[in-house]
Each structure stands twice: as structure tokens, then as C-alpha cells.
PDB file of C-alpha atoms in Angstrom:
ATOM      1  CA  UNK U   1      61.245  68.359 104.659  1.00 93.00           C
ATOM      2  CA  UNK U   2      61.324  65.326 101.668  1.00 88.00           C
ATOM      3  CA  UNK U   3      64.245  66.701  99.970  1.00 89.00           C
ATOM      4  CA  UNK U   4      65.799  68.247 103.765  1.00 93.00           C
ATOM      5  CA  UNK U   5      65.469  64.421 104.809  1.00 94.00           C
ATOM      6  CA  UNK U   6      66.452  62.541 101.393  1.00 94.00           C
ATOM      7  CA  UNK U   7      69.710  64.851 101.122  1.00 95.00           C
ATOM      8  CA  UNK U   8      71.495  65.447  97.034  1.00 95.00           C
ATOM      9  CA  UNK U   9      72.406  61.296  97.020  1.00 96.00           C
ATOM     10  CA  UNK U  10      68.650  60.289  98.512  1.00 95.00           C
ATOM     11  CA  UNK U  11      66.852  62.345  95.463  1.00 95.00           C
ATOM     12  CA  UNK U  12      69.567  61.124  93.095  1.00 96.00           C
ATOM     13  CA  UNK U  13      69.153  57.499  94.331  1.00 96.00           C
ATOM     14  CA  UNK U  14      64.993  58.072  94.143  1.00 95.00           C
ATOM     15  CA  UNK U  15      64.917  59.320  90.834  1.00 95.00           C
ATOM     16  CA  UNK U  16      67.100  56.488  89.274  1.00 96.00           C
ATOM     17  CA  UNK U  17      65.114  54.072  91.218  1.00 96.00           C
ATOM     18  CA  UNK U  18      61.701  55.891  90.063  1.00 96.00           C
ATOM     19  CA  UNK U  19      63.100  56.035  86.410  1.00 97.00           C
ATOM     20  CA  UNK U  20      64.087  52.080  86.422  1.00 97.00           C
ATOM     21  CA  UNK U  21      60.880  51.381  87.626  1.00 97.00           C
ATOM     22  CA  UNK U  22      58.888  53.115  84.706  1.00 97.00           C
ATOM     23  CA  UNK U  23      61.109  51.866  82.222  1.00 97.00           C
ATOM     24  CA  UNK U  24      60.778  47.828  83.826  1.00 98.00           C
ATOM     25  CA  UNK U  25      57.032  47.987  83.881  1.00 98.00           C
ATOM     26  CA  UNK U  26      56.771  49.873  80.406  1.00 98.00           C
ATOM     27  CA  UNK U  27      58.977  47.584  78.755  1.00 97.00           C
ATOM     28  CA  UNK U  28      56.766  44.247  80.273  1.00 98.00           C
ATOM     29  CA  UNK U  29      53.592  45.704  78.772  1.00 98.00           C
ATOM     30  CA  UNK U  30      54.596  46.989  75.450  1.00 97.00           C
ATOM     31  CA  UNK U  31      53.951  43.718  74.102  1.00 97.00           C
ATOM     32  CA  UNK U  32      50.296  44.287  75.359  1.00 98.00           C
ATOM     33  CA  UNK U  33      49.599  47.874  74.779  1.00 98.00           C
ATOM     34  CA  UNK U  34      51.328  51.006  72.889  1.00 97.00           C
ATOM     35  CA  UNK U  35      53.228  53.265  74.862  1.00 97.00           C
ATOM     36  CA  UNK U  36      53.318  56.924  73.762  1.00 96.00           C
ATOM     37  CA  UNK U  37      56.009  59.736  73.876  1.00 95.00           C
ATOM     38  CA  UNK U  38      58.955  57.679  74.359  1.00 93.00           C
ATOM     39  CA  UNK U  39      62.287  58.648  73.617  1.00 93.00           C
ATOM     40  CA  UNK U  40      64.708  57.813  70.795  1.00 90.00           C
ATOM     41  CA  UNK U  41      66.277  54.537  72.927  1.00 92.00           C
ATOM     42  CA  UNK U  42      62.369  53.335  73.323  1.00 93.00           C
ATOM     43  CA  UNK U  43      62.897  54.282  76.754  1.00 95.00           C
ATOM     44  CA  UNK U  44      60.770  56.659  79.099  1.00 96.00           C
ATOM     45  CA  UNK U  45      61.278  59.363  81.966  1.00 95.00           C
ATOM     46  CA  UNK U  46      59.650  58.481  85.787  1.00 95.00           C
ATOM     47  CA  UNK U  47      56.348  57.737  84.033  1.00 96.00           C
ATOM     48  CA  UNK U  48      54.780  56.113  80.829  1.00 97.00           C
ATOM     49  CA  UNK U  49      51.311  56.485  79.432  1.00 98.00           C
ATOM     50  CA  UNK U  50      49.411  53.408  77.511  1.00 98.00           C
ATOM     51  CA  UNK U  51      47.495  53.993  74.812  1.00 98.00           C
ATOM     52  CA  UNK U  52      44.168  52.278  75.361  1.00 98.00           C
ATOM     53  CA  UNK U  53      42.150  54.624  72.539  1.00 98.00           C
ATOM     54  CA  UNK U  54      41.652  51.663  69.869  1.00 98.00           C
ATOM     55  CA  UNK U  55      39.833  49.768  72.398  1.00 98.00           C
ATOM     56  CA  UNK U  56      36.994  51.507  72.218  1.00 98.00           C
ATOM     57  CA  UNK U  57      36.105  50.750  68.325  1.00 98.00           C
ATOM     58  CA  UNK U  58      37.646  46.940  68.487  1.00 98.00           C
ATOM     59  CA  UNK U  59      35.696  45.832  71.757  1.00 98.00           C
ATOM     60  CA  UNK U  60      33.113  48.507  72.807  1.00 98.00           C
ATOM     61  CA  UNK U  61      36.241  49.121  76.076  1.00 98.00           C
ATOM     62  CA  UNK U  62      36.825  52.672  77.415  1.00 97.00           C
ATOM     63  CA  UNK U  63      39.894  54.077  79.234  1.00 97.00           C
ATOM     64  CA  UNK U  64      37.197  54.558  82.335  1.00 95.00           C
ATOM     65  CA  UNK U  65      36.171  50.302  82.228  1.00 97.00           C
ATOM     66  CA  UNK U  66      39.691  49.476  82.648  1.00 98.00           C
ATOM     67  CA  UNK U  67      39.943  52.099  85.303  1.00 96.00           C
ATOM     68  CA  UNK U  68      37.307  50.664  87.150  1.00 96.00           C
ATOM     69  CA  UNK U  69      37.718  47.429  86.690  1.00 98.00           C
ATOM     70  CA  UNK U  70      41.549  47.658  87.838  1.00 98.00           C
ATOM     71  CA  UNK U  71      39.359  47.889  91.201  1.00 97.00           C
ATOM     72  CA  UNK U  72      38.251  44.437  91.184  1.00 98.00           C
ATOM     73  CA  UNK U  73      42.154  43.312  90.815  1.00 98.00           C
ATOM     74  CA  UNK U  74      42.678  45.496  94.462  1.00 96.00           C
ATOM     75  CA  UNK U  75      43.925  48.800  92.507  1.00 97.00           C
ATOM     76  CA  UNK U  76      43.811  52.290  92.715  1.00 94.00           C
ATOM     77  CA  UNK U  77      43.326  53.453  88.933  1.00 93.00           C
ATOM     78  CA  UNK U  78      46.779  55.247  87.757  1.00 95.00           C
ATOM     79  CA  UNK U  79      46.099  59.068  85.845  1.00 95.00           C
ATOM     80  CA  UNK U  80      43.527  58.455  84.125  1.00 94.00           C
ATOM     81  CA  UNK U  81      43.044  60.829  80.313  1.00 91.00           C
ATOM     82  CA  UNK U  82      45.847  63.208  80.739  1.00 91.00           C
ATOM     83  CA  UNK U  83      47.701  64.479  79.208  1.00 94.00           C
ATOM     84  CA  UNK U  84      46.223  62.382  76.632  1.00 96.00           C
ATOM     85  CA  UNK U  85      42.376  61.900  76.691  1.00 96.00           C
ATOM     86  CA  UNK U  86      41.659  58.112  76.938  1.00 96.00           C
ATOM     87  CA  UNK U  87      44.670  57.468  78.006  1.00 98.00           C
ATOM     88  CA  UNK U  88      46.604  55.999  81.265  1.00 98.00           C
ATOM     89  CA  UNK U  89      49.716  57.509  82.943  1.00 98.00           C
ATOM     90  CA  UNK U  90      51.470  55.145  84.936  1.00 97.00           C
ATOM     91  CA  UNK U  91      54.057  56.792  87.475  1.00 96.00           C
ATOM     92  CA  UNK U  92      55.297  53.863  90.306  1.00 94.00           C
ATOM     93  CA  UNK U  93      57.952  55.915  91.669  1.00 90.00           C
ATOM     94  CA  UNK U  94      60.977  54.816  93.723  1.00 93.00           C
ATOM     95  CA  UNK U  95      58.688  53.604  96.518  1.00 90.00           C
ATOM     96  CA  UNK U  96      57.059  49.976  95.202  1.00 91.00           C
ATOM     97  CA  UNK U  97      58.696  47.369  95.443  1.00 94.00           C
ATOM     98  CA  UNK U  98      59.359  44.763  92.401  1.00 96.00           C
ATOM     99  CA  UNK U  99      56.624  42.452  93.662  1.00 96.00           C
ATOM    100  CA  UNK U 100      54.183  45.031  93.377  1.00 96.00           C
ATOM    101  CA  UNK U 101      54.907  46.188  90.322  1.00 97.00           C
ATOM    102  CA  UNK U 102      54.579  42.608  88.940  1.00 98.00           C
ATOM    103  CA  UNK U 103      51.104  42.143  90.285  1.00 97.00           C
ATOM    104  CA  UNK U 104      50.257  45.397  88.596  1.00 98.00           C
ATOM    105  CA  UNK U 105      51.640  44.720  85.321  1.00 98.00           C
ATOM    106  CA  UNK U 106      50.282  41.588  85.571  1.00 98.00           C
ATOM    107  CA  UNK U 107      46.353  43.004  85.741  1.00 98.00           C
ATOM    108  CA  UNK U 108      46.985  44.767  83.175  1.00 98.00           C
ATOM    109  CA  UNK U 109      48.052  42.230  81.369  1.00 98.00           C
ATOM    110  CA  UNK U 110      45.240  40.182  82.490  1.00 98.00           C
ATOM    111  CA  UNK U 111      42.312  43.155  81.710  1.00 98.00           C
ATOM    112  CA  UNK U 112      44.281  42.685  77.945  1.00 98.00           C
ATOM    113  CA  UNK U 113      43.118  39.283  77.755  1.00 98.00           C
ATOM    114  CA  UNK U 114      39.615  40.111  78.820  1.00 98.00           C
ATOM    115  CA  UNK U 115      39.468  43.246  76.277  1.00 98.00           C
ATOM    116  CA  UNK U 116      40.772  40.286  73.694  1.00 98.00           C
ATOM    117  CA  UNK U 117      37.908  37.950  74.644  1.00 98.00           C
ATOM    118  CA  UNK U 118      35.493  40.683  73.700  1.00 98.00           C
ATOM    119  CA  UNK U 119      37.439  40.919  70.396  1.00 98.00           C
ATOM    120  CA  UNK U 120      37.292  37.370  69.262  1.00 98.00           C
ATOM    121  CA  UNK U 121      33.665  36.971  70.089  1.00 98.00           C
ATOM    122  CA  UNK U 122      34.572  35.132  73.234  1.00 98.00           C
ATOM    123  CA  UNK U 123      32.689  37.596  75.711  1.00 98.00           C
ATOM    124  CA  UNK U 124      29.533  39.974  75.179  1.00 98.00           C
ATOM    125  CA  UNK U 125      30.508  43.346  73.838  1.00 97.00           C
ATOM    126  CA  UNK U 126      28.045  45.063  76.001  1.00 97.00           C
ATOM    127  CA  UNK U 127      28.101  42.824  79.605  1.00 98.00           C
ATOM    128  CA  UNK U 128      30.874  41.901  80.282  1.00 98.00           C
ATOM    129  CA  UNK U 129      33.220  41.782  83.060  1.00 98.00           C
ATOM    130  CA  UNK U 130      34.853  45.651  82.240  1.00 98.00           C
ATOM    131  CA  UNK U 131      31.521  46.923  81.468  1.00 97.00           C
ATOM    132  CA  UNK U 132      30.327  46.219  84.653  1.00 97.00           C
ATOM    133  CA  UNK U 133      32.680  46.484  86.951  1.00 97.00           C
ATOM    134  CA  UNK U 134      33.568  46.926  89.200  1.00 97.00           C
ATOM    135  CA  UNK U 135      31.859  44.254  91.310  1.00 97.00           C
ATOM    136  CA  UNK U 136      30.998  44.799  94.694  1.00 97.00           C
ATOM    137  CA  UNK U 137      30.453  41.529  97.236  1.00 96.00           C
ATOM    138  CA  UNK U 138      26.539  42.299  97.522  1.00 95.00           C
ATOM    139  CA  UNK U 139      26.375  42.070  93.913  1.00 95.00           C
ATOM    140  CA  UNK U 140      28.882  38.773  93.593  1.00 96.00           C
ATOM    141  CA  UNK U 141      26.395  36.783  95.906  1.00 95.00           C
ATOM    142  CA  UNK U 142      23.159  38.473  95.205  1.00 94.00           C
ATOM    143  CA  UNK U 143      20.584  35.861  94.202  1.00 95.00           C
ATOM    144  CA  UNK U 144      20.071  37.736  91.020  1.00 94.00           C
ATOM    145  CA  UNK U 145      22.961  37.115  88.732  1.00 96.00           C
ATOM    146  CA  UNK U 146      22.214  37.804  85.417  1.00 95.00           C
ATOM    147  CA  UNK U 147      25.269  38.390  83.615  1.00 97.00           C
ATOM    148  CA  UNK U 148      27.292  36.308  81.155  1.00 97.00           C
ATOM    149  CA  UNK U 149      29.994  35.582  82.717  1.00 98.00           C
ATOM    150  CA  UNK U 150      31.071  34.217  85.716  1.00 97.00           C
ATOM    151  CA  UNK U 151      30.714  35.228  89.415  1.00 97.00           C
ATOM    152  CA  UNK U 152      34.433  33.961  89.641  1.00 97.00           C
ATOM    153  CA  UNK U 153      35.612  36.037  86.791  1.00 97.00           C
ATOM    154  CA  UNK U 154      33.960  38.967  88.133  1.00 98.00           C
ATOM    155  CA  UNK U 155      35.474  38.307  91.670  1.00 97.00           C
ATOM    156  CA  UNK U 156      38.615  36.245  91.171  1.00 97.00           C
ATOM    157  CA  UNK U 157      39.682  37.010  87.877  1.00 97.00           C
ATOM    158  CA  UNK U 158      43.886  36.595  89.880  1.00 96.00           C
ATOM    159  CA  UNK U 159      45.001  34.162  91.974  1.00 94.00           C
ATOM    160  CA  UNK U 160      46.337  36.414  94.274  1.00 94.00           C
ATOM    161  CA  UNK U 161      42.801  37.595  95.429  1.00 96.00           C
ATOM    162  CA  UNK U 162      41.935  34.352  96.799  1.00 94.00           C
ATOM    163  CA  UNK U 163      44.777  35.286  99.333  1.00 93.00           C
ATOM    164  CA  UNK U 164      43.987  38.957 100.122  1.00 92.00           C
ATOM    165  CA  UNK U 165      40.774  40.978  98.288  1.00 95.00           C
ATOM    166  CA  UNK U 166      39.785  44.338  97.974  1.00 93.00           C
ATOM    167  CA  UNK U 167      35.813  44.489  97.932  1.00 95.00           C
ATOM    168  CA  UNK U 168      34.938  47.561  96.163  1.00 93.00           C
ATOM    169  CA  UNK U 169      32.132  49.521  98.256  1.00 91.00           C
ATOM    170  CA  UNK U 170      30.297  50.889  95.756  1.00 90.00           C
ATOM    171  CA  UNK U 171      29.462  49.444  92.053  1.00 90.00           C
ATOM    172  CA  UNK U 172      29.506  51.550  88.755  1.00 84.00           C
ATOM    173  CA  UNK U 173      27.722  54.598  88.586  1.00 79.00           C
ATOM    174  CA  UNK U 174      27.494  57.598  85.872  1.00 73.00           C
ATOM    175  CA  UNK U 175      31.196  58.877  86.840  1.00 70.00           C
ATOM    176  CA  UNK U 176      30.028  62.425  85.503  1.00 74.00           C
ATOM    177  CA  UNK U 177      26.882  63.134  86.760  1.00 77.00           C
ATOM    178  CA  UNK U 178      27.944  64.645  89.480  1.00 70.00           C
ATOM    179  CA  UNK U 179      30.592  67.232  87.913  1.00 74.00           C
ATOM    180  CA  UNK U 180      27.717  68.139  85.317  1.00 82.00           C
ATOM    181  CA  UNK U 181      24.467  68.226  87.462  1.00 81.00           C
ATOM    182  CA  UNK U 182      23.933  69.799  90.858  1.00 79.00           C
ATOM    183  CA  UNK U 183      22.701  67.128  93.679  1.00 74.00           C
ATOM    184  CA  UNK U 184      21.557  68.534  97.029  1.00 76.00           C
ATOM    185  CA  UNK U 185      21.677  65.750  99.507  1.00 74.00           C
ATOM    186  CA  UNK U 186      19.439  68.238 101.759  1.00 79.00           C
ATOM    187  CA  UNK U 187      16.047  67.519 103.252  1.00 78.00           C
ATOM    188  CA  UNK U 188      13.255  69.528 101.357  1.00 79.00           C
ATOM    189  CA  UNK U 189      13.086  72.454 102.895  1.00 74.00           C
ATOM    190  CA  UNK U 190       9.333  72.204 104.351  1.00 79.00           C
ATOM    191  CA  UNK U 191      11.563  69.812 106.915  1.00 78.00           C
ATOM    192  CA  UNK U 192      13.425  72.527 107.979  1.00 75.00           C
ATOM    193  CA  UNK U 193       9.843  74.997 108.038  1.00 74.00           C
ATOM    194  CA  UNK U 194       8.346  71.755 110.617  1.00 70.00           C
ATOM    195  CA  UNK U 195      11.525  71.428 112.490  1.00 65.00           C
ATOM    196  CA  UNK U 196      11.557  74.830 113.465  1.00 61.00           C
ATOM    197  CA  UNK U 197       7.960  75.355 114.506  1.00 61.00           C
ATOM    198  CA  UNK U 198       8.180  72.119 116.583  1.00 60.00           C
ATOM    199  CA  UNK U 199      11.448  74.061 118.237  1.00 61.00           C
ATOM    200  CA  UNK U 200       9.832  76.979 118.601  1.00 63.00           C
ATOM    201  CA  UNK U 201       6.968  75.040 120.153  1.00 60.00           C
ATOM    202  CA  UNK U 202       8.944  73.221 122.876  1.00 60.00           C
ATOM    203  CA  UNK U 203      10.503  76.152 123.514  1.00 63.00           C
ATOM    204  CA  UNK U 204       7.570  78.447 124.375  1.00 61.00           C
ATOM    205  CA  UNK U 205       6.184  74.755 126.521  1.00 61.00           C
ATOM    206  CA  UNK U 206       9.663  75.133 128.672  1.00 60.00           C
TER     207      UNK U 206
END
């Protein structure tokens, strides 16, 4: 129905538009990060993956702390380790507007700064504001705040999000447990053994 709908000069018009887009946001973080699989012009299809590997040995940083704490700036991590592990794949396609991409690049450019504080000393290698994040408004005015930096960097660290701000629901937690270990959210199952005889109970009373 898409492609019914969009007709041969709607697809053609969203794939330039898609393509442009990659390209504009690529080319305003190069400066900040390495781009990979680019062609010979320096240029890049509908998508564009940073390389955010290094970070690990220079400030303790993994692909999954900027993931999360892209959360805290009101975003949705991008593709997160493929097809490159450790990686991001970035794909805005034809539907963002400029604005939006801005704000984006601008986070990222932003988390860059706050991977280079950790690199220069400037901010704790182990808490810090990527390590922990992302934060959640319980934990932001909890009477218990023992971290090293800032409630406002942890919050606020863009103006924007004095204006409009994502809380995050739910704080860090061990991403792969869950894939790795079975959890059964289920009662034990001498609850289900006392349910029944008190059913089985009221039903012989009625």
C-alpha cells in the first residue's frame, strides 16, 4: 500500500530525501566520530554507521552507555552493533524533518563532549553521567544522590529539555540478563496448589 500510495516519483522523491538526510547528518558528525563504509566521494547510502569502538579503551564508554544515555536527551537509540559490533547505524529516512535531525546530531555531539570529559580526567571513569544512565525522575530527586556529577547534568544535560523532557521509566539494568537467563514472573507454584483447594472448597460450600 506504501509504494501503491507513494507512486514511481513519491519513492524516487523519498529515497533522495532519505539519502540527503544521511549524508547531512553524517557529514555534521564526522568531525566528532569516524564513519565507516563510505564510498569513494566520502559520501554514504540512506544510512551511516559511527564508529564508537575506541571509546571503550580511552574512557571506560561502551556502544550500549551512549545508547542509553541518548535516552536522557529524549531518544530512541538508533541500530545499535550491527552490522558492526559496537557500533551505531543511523538511518533518518525521508520522514524527519531538518530540526530534528539537528537536535539529534546535536546529542551526539554533546554525549562526545561528555565521553571527552572522561578522557581528560574531567569526569570519573567509572560514575559518570553515561555509566549511569539513563536517569529516571525518582532517581534525579531522590534524597540519596551520590554521584559525581550533577543532578542537572544527569537531567538537563540540553537546553531543549527544559522545554519538553522525556523521563525515562526505568533506570539501567543488566541489558542481557534476560536473553541469557530464564525469569518466571509466576507465583510459586504451592500458590496455585492453595488457590485451588480454597476453589474447590467454596465450591463444594455452594
Amino acid at each position: 500500500m506504501y509504494i501503491a500510495m507513494m507512486g514511481p516519483g513519491g519513492l524516487k522523491r523519498a529515497t533522495e530525501v532519505a539519502i540527503l538526510n544521511a549524508n547531512y547528518m553524517a557529514k555534521k558528525l564526522e568531525p566528532h566520530y569516524p564513519i565507516l563504509f563510505r564510498g569513494k566521494n566520502g559520501r554514504c547510502a540512506h544510512e551511516f554507521i559511527l564508529d564508537v569502538r575506541h571509546f571503550e579503551e580511552t574512557a571506560g564508554i561502551k556502544v550500549d552507555d551512549i545508547a542509553k544515555r541518548l535516552m536522557d536527551y529524549g531518544f530512541h537509540a538508533p541500530t545499535m552493533s550491527f552490522p558492526v559490533p559496537g557500533t551505531l547505524m543511523i538511518e533518518p529516512t525521508e520522514s524527519e524533518p531538518k530540526a530534528e535531525l539537528d537536535r539529534f546530531c546535536d546529542a551526539m555531539i554533546s554525549i562526545r563532549e561528555e565521553i571527552r570529559a572522561i578522557e581528560d580526567g574531567k569526569a570519573d571513569r567509572v560514575d559518570n553521567v553515561l555509566r549511569n544512565a539513563p536517569h529516571t525522575i525518582a532517581s534525579v530527586v531522590s534524597d540519596n544522590w551520590n554521584h559525581k556529577y550533577t543532578r542537572e547534568s544527569a537531567a538537563y544535560p540540553a537546553k531543549w529539555l527544559r522545554e519538553s523532557k522525556f523521563w525515562p521509566f526505568v533506570g539501567r539494568v543488566e541489558s542481557a540478563y534476560g536473553d541469557r537467563n530464564l525469569v518466571c514472573a509466576c507465583l510459586p507454584i504451592e500458590t496455585y496448589a492453595v488457590e485451588g483447594a480454597a476453589a474447590s472448597i467454596a465450591q463444594e460450600t455452594d
